[in-house]
Short mmCIF file of C-alpha atoms in Angstrom, two decimals:
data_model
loop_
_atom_site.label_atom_id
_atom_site.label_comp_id
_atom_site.label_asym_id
_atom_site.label_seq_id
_atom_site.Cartn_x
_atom_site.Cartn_y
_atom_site.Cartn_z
CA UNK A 1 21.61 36.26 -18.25
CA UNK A 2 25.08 35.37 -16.64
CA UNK A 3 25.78 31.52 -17.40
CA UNK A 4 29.01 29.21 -17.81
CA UNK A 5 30.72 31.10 -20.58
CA UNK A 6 31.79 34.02 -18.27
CA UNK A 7 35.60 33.34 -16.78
CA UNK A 8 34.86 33.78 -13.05
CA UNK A 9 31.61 31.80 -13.32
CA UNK A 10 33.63 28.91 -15.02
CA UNK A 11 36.14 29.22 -12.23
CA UNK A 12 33.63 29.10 -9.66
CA UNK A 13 31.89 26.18 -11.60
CA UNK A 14 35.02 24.26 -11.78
CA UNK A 15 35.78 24.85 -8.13
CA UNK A 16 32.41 23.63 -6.89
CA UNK A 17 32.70 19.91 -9.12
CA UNK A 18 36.11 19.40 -7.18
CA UNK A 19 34.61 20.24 -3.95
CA UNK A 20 31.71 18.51 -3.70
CA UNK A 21 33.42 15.90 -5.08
CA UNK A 22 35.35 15.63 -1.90
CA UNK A 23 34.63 13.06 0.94
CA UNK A 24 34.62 15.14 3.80
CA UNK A 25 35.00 18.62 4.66
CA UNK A 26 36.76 18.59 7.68
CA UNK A 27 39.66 20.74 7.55
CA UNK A 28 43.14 18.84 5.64
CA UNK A 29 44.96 20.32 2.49
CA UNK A 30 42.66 19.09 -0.51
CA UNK A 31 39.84 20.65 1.71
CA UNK A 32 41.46 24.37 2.47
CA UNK A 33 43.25 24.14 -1.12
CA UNK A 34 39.86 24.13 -2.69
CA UNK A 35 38.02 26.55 -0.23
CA UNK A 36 41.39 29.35 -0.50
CA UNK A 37 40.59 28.99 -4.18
CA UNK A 38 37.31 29.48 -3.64
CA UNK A 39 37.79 32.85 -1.59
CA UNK A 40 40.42 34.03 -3.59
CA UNK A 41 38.16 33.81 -7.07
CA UNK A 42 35.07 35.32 -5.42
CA UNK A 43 36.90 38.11 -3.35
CA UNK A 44 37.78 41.03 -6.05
CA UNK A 45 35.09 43.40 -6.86
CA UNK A 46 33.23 42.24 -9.59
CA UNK A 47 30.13 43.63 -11.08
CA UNK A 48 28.23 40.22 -11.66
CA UNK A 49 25.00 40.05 -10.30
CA UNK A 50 24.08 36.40 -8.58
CA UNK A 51 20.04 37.34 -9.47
CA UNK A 52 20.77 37.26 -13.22
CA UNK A 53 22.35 34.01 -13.23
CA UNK A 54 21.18 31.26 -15.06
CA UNK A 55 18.62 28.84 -13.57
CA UNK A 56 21.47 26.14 -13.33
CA UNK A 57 24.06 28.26 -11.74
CA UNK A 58 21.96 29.57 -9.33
CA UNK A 59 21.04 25.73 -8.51
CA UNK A 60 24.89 25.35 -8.11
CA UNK A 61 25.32 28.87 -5.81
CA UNK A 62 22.81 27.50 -3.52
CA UNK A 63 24.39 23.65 -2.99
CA UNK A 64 27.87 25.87 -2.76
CA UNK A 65 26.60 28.21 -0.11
CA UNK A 66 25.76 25.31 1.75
CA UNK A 67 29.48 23.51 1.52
CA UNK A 68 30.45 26.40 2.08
CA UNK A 69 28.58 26.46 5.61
CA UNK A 70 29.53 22.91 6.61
CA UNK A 71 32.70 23.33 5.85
CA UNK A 72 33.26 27.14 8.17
CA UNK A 73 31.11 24.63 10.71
CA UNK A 74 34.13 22.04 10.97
CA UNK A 75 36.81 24.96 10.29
CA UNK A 76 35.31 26.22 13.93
CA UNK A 77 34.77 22.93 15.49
CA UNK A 78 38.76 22.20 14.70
CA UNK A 79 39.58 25.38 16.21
CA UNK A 80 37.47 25.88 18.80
CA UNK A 81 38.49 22.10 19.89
CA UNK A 82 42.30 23.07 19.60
CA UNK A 83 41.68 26.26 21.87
CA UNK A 84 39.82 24.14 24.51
CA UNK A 85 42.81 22.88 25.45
CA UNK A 86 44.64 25.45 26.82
CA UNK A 87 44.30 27.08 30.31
CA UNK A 88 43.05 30.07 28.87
CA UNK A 89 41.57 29.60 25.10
CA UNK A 90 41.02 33.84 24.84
CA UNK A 91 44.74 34.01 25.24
CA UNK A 92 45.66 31.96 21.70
CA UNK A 93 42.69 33.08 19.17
CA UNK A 94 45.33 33.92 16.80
CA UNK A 95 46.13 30.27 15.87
CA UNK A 96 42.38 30.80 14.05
CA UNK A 97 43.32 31.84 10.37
CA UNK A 98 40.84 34.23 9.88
CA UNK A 99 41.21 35.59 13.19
CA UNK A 100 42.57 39.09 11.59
CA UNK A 101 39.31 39.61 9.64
CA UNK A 102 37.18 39.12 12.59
CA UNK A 103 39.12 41.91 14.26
CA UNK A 104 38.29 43.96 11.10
CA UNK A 105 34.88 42.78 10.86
CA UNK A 106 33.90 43.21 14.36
CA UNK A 107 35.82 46.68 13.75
CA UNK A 108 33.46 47.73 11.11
CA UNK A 109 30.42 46.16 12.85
CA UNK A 110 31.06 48.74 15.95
CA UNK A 111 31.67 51.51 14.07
CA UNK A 112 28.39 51.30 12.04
CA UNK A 113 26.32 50.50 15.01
CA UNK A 114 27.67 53.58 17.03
CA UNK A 115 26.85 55.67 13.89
CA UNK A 116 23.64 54.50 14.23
CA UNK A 117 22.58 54.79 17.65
CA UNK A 118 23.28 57.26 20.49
CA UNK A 119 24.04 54.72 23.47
CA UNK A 120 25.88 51.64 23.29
CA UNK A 121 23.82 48.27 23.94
CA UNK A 122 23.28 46.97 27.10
CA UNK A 123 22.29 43.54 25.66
CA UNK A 124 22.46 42.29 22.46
CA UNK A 125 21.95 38.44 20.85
CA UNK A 126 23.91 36.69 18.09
CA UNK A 127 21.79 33.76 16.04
CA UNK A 128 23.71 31.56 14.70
CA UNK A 129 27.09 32.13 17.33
CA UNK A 130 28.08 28.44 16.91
CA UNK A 131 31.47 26.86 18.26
CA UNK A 132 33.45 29.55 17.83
CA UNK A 133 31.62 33.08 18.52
CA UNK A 134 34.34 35.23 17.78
CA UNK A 135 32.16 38.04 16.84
CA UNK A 136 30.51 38.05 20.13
CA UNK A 137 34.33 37.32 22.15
CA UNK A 138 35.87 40.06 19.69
CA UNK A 139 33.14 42.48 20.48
CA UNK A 140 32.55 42.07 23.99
CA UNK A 141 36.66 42.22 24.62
CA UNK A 142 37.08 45.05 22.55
CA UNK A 143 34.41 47.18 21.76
CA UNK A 144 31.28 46.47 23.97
CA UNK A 145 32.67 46.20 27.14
CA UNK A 146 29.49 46.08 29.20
CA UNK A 147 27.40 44.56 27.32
CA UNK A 148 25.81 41.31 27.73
CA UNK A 149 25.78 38.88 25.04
CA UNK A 150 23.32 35.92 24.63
CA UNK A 151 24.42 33.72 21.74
CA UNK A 152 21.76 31.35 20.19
CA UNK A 153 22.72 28.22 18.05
CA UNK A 154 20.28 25.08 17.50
CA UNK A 155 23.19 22.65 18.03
CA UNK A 156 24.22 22.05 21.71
CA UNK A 157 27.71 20.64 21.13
CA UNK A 158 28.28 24.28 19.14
CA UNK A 159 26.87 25.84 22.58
CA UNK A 160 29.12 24.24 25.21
CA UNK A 161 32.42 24.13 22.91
CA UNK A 162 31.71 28.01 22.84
CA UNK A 163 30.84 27.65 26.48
CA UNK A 164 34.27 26.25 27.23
CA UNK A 165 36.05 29.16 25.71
CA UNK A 166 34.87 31.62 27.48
CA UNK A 167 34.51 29.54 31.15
CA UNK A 168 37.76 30.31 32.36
CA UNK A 169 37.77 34.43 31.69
CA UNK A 170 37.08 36.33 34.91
CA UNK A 171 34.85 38.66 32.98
CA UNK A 172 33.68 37.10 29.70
CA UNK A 173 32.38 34.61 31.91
CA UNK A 174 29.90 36.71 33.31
CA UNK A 175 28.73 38.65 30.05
CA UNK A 176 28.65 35.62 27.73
CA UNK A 177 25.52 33.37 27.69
CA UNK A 178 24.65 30.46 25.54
CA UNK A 179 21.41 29.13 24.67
CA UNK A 180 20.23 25.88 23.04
CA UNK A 181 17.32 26.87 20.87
CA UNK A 182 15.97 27.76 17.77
CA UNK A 183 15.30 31.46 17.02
CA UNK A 184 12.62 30.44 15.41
CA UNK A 185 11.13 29.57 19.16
CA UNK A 186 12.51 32.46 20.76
CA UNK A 187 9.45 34.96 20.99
CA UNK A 188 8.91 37.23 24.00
CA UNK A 189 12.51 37.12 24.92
CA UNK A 190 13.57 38.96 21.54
CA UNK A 191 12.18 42.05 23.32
CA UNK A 192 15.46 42.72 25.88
CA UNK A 193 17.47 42.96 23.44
CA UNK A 194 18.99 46.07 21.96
CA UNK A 195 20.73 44.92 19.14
CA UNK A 196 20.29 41.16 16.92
CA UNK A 197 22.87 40.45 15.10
CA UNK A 198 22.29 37.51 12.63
CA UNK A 199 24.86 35.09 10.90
CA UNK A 200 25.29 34.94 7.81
CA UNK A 201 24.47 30.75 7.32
CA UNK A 202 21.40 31.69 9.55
CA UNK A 203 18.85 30.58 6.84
CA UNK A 204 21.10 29.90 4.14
CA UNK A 205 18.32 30.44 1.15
CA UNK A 206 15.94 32.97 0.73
CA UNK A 207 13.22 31.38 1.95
CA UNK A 208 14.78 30.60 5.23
CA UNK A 209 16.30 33.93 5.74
CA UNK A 210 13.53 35.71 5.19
CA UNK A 211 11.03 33.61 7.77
CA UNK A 212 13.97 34.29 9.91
CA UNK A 213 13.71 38.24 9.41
CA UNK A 214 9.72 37.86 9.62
CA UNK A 215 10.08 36.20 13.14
CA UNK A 216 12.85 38.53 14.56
CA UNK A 217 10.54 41.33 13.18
CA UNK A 218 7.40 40.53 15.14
CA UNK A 219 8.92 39.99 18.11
CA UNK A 220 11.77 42.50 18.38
CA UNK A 221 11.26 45.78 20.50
CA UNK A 222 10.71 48.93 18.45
CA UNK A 223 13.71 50.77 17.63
CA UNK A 224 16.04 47.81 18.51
CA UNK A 225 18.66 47.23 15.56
CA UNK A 226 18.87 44.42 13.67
CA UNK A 227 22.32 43.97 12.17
CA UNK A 228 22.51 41.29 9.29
CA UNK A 229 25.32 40.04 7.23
CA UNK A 230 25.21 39.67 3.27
CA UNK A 231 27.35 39.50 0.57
CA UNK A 232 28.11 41.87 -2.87
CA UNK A 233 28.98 40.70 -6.54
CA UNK A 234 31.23 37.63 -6.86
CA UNK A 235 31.13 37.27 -2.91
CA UNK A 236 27.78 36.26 -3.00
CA UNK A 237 28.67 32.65 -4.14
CA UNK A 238 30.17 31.82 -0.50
CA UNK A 239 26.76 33.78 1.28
CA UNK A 240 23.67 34.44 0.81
CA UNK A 241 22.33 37.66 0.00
CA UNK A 242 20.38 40.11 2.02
CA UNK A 243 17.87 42.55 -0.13
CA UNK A 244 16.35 45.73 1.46
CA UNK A 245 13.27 44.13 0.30
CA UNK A 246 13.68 41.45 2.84
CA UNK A 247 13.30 43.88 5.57
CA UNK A 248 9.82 44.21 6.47
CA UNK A 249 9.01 45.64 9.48
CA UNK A 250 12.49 46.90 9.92
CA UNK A 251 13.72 50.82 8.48
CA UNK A 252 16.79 50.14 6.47
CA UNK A 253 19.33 52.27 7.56
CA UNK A 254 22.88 51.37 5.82
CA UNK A 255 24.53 48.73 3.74
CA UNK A 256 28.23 48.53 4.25
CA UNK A 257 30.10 46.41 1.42
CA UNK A 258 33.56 45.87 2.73
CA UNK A 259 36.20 45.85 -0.36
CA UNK A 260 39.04 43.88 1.97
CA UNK A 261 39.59 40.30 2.84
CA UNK A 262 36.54 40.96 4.84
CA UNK A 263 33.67 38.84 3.06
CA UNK A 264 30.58 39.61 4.48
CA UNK A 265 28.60 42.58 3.79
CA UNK A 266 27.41 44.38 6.89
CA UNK A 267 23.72 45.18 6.52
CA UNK A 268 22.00 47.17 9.59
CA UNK A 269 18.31 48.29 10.32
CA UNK A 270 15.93 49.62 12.85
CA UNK A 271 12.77 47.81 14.37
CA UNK A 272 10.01 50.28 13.19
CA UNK A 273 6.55 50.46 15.82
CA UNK A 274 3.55 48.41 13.82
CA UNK A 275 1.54 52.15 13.63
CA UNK A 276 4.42 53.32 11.59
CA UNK A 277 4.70 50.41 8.85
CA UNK A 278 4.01 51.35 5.25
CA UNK A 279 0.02 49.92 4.67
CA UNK A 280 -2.63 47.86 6.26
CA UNK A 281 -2.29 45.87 2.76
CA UNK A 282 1.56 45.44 3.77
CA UNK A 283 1.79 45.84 7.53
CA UNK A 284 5.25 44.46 7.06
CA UNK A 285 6.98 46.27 4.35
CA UNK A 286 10.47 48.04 4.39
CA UNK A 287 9.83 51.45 5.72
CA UNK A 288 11.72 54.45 3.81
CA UNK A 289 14.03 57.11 5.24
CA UNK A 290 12.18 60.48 5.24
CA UNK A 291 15.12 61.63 2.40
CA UNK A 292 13.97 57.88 0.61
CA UNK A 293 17.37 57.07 0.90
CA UNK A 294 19.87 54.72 2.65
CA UNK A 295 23.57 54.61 2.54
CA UNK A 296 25.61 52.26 0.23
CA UNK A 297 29.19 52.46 1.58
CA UNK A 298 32.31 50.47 0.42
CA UNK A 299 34.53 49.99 3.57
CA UNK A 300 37.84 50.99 3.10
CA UNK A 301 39.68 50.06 6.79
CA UNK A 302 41.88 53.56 6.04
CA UNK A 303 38.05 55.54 6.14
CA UNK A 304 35.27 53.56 7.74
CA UNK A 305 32.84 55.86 6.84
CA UNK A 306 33.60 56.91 2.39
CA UNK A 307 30.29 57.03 0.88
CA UNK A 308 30.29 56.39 -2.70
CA UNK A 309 26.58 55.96 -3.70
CA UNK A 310 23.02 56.70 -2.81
CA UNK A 311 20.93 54.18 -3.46
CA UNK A 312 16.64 55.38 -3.74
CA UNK A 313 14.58 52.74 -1.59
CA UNK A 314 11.41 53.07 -3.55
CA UNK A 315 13.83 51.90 -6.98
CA UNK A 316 15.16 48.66 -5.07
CA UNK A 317 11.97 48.03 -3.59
CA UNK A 318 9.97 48.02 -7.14
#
């Protein structure tokens, strides 16, 4: 059992009484002092594993996920409120600070998806694409350059501050389309799309995320991909973590843990038809690969694709 005695746990402890201690989390220098602290402690590789913490830490992960959440929320409604402004907002995304690890991110996002399926996506949705859906902008500019993307967020100010972004672009303007909704409303429409991805703050505790995955499940087409982002060792005190186990319905494919200033694991799966899923006693259960196996892969931006472990589905599924 992890508790308060080990260093980075103490750090992280400390960190969290200072932040939550704060009156607002709107962007100023107490408030990205504390969270670049924050990063910083939790971004080296560390073997600690957030299930094995102790029942009051883990109380304290969850209430720091979620500052962690409001406060990325006002990070992009500063931003995305700063690019409105201009004549053309896609011209000046580098004033974001993190702007460099969406590139890699988005980067990394691509490559795994074209490993993974033989034609690129004609339309794809982001849950969770909020007021600044640089995933979606980085992608479409970049990487999918036909493809439609329909970005979902449950808050409409979110939708038309992203809306205003992208307004003014001659051809983002025509691929990019926002929606006001809950996914967890969405049903039928779930089938046009290719690819999901899904935030990482969608559903930011287990219970939530998984109801999430359970919805997307029954309602995604078969052999759609489902691309999901998690978080590894100390990382996993920012996000919340995605389990194979979490998957039902869906054939894990590959977990990508990036070792950069990229946070977020990259977790990606396929939409398996309801004749193929494991049992009538567990008509929603991860499905194995035929070799039982799925790739663990540390991303390295020098070698996108250096596999370092195996990991067997049947041992993380017991």
């Amino acid at each position: 059992m992890v508790c308060e005695k080990d260093p980075l746990v103490e750090k992280v402890c400390e960190l969290y009484e200072q932040i939550s201690s704060l009156e607002s989390l709107k962007p100023c220098k107490d408030v990205n002092m504390l969270f670049t602290q924050l990063v910083v402690t939790c971004m080296p590789p560390s073997p600690i594993d957030v299930t094995k913490l102790c029942k009051s830490i883990q109380d304290i992960r969850c209430k720091l996920i979620r500052l962690c959440g409001e406060a990325e929320g006002h990070l992009e409604s500063h931003f995305s409120t700063i690019l409105g402004s201009y004549d053309n907002p896609l011209h000046h995304l580098n004033i974001f600070p993190y702007y460099s690890n969406y590139l890699k991110l988005s980067q990394l996002e691509f490559n795994i998806l074209t490993k993974h399926c033989s034609n690129l996506p004609t339309k794809v949705a982001f849950v969770g694409s909020g007021p600044l859906p640089l995933t979606s902008i980085v992608l479409a500019s970049f990487h999918l350059t036909t493809t439609s993307f329909h970005n979902y967020d449950i808050d409409p100010s979110a939708n038309s501050m992203a809306l205003e972004l992208v307004s003014s672009d001659p051809d983002l303007s025509q691929r990019m389309f926002f929606h006001t909704s809950d996914i967890m409303d969405i049903t039928n429409d779930l089938k046009d799309y290719d690819v999901v991805f899904l935030a990482a703050l969608v559903g930011m505790d287990k219970e939530t995320k998984v109801r999430v995955i359970d919805h997307v499940a029954e309602y995604m087409a078969p052999g759609a991909l489902l691309m999901l982002r998690s978080a590894h060792g100390a990382r996993a005190f920012l996000y919340p973590v995605v389990d194979p186990c979490d998957l039902r319905g869906f054939e894990v494919l590959s977990i990508f843990h990036p070792t950069d200033e990229v946070i977020n694991s990259v977790v990606i799966a396929r939409k398996i038809p309801i004749t193929k899923q494991c049992s009538v006693e567990y008509p929603l259960a991860p499905t194995k690969l035929p070799n039982k196996c799925f790739d663990i892969e540390m991303f390295n931006p020098l070698n996108h694709v250096n596999l370092l472990e195996e990991l067997d589905i049947e041992e993380q599924l017991s």
